[in-house]
Amino acid sequence: MGDITLVEETFKRISSHKGILGIVVINADGIPIRTTLENNLTVQYAALASRLTAKARSAVKQLNKGDREDELATLRIRSKKHEIIINPAFEKGHEYQLIVVQNPSSE
């Protein structure tokens, strides 16, 4: 499956869920490659998610004493207004991060 097809199918599947406010896919360098958000929000989420994911990955490695088999799978942040779910490697073999912003009260 091509990279673009993978991203498009993921967008369609996630967008169909209730309460989704936005979706962003970024590459390994933190550059957005597909988004449903406005440009300024996309840039903000991409930059912050990249840094947060790097810190979380480092914490997981330190907590697990360098166990190479264990790695960060999902990062979830919930506030009163939003829930942000970051999947640092949402498809094996691809260097993409998936960022989903949703309304936590619409579950």
PDB file of C-alpha atoms in Angstrom:
ATOM      1  CA  MET A   1       0.000   0.000   0.000  1.00  0.00           C
ATOM      2  CA  GLY A   2       1.372   3.412  -0.910  1.00  0.00           C
ATOM      3  CA  ASP A   3       2.144   5.997   1.727  1.00  0.00           C
ATOM      4  CA  ILE A   4      -0.487   8.413   0.414  1.00  0.00           C
ATOM      5  CA  THR A   5      -3.136   5.697   0.301  1.00  0.00           C
ATOM      6  CA  LEU A   6      -2.329   4.705   3.875  1.00  0.00           C
ATOM      7  CA  VAL A   7      -2.694   8.284   5.092  1.00  0.00           C
ATOM      8  CA  GLU A   8      -5.946   8.859   3.179  1.00  0.00           C
ATOM      9  CA  GLU A   9      -7.527   5.639   4.462  1.00  0.00           C
ATOM     10  CA  THR A  10      -6.516   6.493   8.018  1.00  0.00           C
ATOM     11  CA  PHE A  11      -8.050   9.971   7.676  1.00  0.00           C
ATOM     12  CA  LYS A  12     -11.334   8.569   6.376  1.00  0.00           C
ATOM     13  CA  ARG A  13     -11.571   5.972   9.128  1.00  0.00           C
ATOM     14  CA  ILE A  14     -10.801   8.377  11.974  1.00  0.00           C
ATOM     15  CA  SER A  15     -12.889  11.259  10.598  1.00  0.00           C
ATOM     16  CA  SER A  16     -15.977   9.073  10.752  1.00  0.00           C
ATOM     17  CA  HIS A  17     -15.808   8.922  14.554  1.00  0.00           C
ATOM     18  CA  LYS A  18     -17.932  11.236  16.661  1.00  0.00           C
ATOM     19  CA  GLY A  19     -16.215  14.226  18.282  1.00  0.00           C
ATOM     20  CA  ILE A  20     -13.131  14.405  16.053  1.00  0.00           C
ATOM     21  CA  LEU A  21     -12.001  18.041  15.830  1.00  0.00           C
ATOM     22  CA  GLY A  22      -8.891  17.547  13.742  1.00  0.00           C
ATOM     23  CA  ILE A  23      -6.293  15.138  12.412  1.00  0.00           C
ATOM     24  CA  VAL A  24      -2.681  15.831  11.520  1.00  0.00           C
ATOM     25  CA  VAL A  25      -0.059  13.484  10.092  1.00  0.00           C
ATOM     26  CA  ILE A  26       3.542  14.604  10.377  1.00  0.00           C
ATOM     27  CA  ASN A  27       6.733  13.065   9.062  1.00  0.00           C
ATOM     28  CA  ALA A  28       9.813  12.170  11.124  1.00  0.00           C
ATOM     29  CA  ASP A  29      11.015  15.778  10.917  1.00  0.00           C
ATOM     30  CA  GLY A  30       7.754  17.127  12.373  1.00  0.00           C
ATOM     31  CA  ILE A  31       6.572  18.517   9.049  1.00  0.00           C
ATOM     32  CA  PRO A  32       2.823  18.196   8.455  1.00  0.00           C
ATOM     33  CA  ILE A  33       2.012  16.134   5.379  1.00  0.00           C
ATOM     34  CA  ARG A  34      -1.778  16.018   5.754  1.00  0.00           C
ATOM     35  CA  THR A  35      -4.199  17.853   8.026  1.00  0.00           C
ATOM     36  CA  THR A  36      -7.805  18.783   8.590  1.00  0.00           C
ATOM     37  CA  LEU A  37      -6.934  21.748  10.817  1.00  0.00           C
ATOM     38  CA  GLU A  38      -6.245  25.357   9.902  1.00  0.00           C
ATOM     39  CA  ASN A  39      -2.624  26.057   8.996  1.00  0.00           C
ATOM     40  CA  ASN A  40      -1.683  27.888  12.211  1.00  0.00           C
ATOM     41  CA  LEU A  41      -3.125  25.117  14.397  1.00  0.00           C
ATOM     42  CA  THR A  42      -1.477  22.453  12.263  1.00  0.00           C
ATOM     43  CA  VAL A  43       1.949  24.044  12.677  1.00  0.00           C
ATOM     44  CA  GLN A  44       1.410  24.451  16.414  1.00  0.00           C
ATOM     45  CA  TYR A  45       0.245  20.862  16.981  1.00  0.00           C
ATOM     46  CA  ALA A  46       3.019  19.455  14.766  1.00  0.00           C
ATOM     47  CA  ALA A  47       5.792  21.308  16.597  1.00  0.00           C
ATOM     48  CA  LEU A  48       4.500  20.615  20.084  1.00  0.00           C
ATOM     49  CA  ALA A  49       3.655  16.968  19.391  1.00  0.00           C
ATOM     50  CA  SER A  50       7.111  16.325  17.933  1.00  0.00           C
ATOM     51  CA  ARG A  51       8.844  17.693  21.014  1.00  0.00           C
ATOM     52  CA  LEU A  52       6.468  15.997  23.428  1.00  0.00           C
ATOM     53  CA  THR A  53       6.849  12.644  21.668  1.00  0.00           C
ATOM     54  CA  ALA A  54      10.643  12.899  21.767  1.00  0.00           C
ATOM     55  CA  LYS A  55      10.533  13.584  25.515  1.00  0.00           C
ATOM     56  CA  ALA A  56       8.054  10.752  26.131  1.00  0.00           C
ATOM     57  CA  ARG A  57      10.173   8.292  24.103  1.00  0.00           C
ATOM     58  CA  SER A  58      13.206   9.254  26.156  1.00  0.00           C
ATOM     59  CA  ALA A  59      11.271   8.784  29.398  1.00  0.00           C
ATOM     60  CA  VAL A  60      10.067   5.327  28.326  1.00  0.00           C
ATOM     61  CA  LYS A  61      13.644   4.281  27.514  1.00  0.00           C
ATOM     62  CA  GLN A  62      14.934   5.582  30.844  1.00  0.00           C
ATOM     63  CA  LEU A  63      12.140   3.964  32.835  1.00  0.00           C
ATOM     64  CA  ASN A  64      12.673   0.638  31.101  1.00  0.00           C
ATOM     65  CA  LYS A  65      16.446   0.773  31.508  1.00  0.00           C
ATOM     66  CA  GLY A  66      17.038   0.808  27.761  1.00  0.00           C
ATOM     67  CA  ASP A  67      14.874  -2.223  26.935  1.00  0.00           C
ATOM     68  CA  ARG A  68      14.918  -2.059  23.136  1.00  0.00           C
ATOM     69  CA  GLU A  69      11.772  -4.154  22.791  1.00  0.00           C
ATOM     70  CA  ASP A  70       9.650  -1.619  24.642  1.00  0.00           C
ATOM     71  CA  GLU A  71       8.822   1.678  22.995  1.00  0.00           C
ATOM     72  CA  LEU A  72       6.281   4.459  23.151  1.00  0.00           C
ATOM     73  CA  ALA A  73       3.045   3.303  21.514  1.00  0.00           C
ATOM     74  CA  THR A  74       0.534   6.064  22.243  1.00  0.00           C
ATOM     75  CA  LEU A  75       0.561   9.355  24.067  1.00  0.00           C
ATOM     76  CA  ARG A  76      -2.765  10.680  25.321  1.00  0.00           C
ATOM     77  CA  ILE A  77      -3.392  14.089  26.868  1.00  0.00           C
ATOM     78  CA  ARG A  78      -6.798  15.075  28.137  1.00  0.00           C
ATOM     79  CA  SER A  79      -8.028  18.456  29.309  1.00  0.00           C
ATOM     80  CA  LYS A  80     -11.560  19.672  29.950  1.00  0.00           C
ATOM     81  CA  LYS A  81     -11.980  20.852  26.356  1.00  0.00           C
ATOM     82  CA  HIS A  82      -9.774  18.568  24.261  1.00  0.00           C
ATOM     83  CA  GLU A  83      -8.173  15.190  24.136  1.00  0.00           C
ATOM     84  CA  ILE A  84      -5.032  14.837  22.046  1.00  0.00           C
ATOM     85  CA  ILE A  85      -3.933  11.379  20.996  1.00  0.00           C
ATOM     86  CA  ILE A  86      -0.498  10.995  19.450  1.00  0.00           C
ATOM     87  CA  ASN A  87       0.526   7.754  17.811  1.00  0.00           C
ATOM     88  CA  PRO A  88       4.249   8.082  17.090  1.00  0.00           C
ATOM     89  CA  ALA A  89       4.380   5.202  14.612  1.00  0.00           C
ATOM     90  CA  PHE A  90       0.838   4.499  13.522  1.00  0.00           C
ATOM     91  CA  GLU A  91       1.920   2.151  10.739  1.00  0.00           C
ATOM     92  CA  LYS A  92       4.920  -0.166  10.949  1.00  0.00           C
ATOM     93  CA  GLY A  93       7.658   0.764   8.526  1.00  0.00           C
ATOM     94  CA  HIS A  94       6.498   4.356   8.151  1.00  0.00           C
ATOM     95  CA  GLU A  95       8.052   7.360   9.840  1.00  0.00           C
ATOM     96  CA  TYR A  96       4.753   9.176  10.396  1.00  0.00           C
ATOM     97  CA  GLN A  97       3.130  10.433  13.567  1.00  0.00           C
ATOM     98  CA  LEU A  98      -0.622  10.643  13.825  1.00  0.00           C
ATOM     99  CA  ILE A  99      -2.141  13.427  15.919  1.00  0.00           C
ATOM    100  CA  VAL A 100      -5.867  13.334  16.643  1.00  0.00           C
ATOM    101  CA  VAL A 101      -7.690  16.111  18.475  1.00  0.00           C
ATOM    102  CA  GLN A 102     -11.125  15.281  19.792  1.00  0.00           C
ATOM    103  CA  ASN A 103     -13.819  16.542  22.100  1.00  0.00           C
ATOM    104  CA  PRO A 104     -13.646  14.313  25.199  1.00  0.00           C
ATOM    105  CA  SER A 105     -17.285  14.894  26.108  1.00  0.00           C
ATOM    106  CA  SER A 106     -18.589  13.364  22.878  1.00  0.00           C
ATOM    107  CA  GLU A 107     -17.495   9.781  23.623  1.00  0.00           C
TER     108      GLU A 107
END
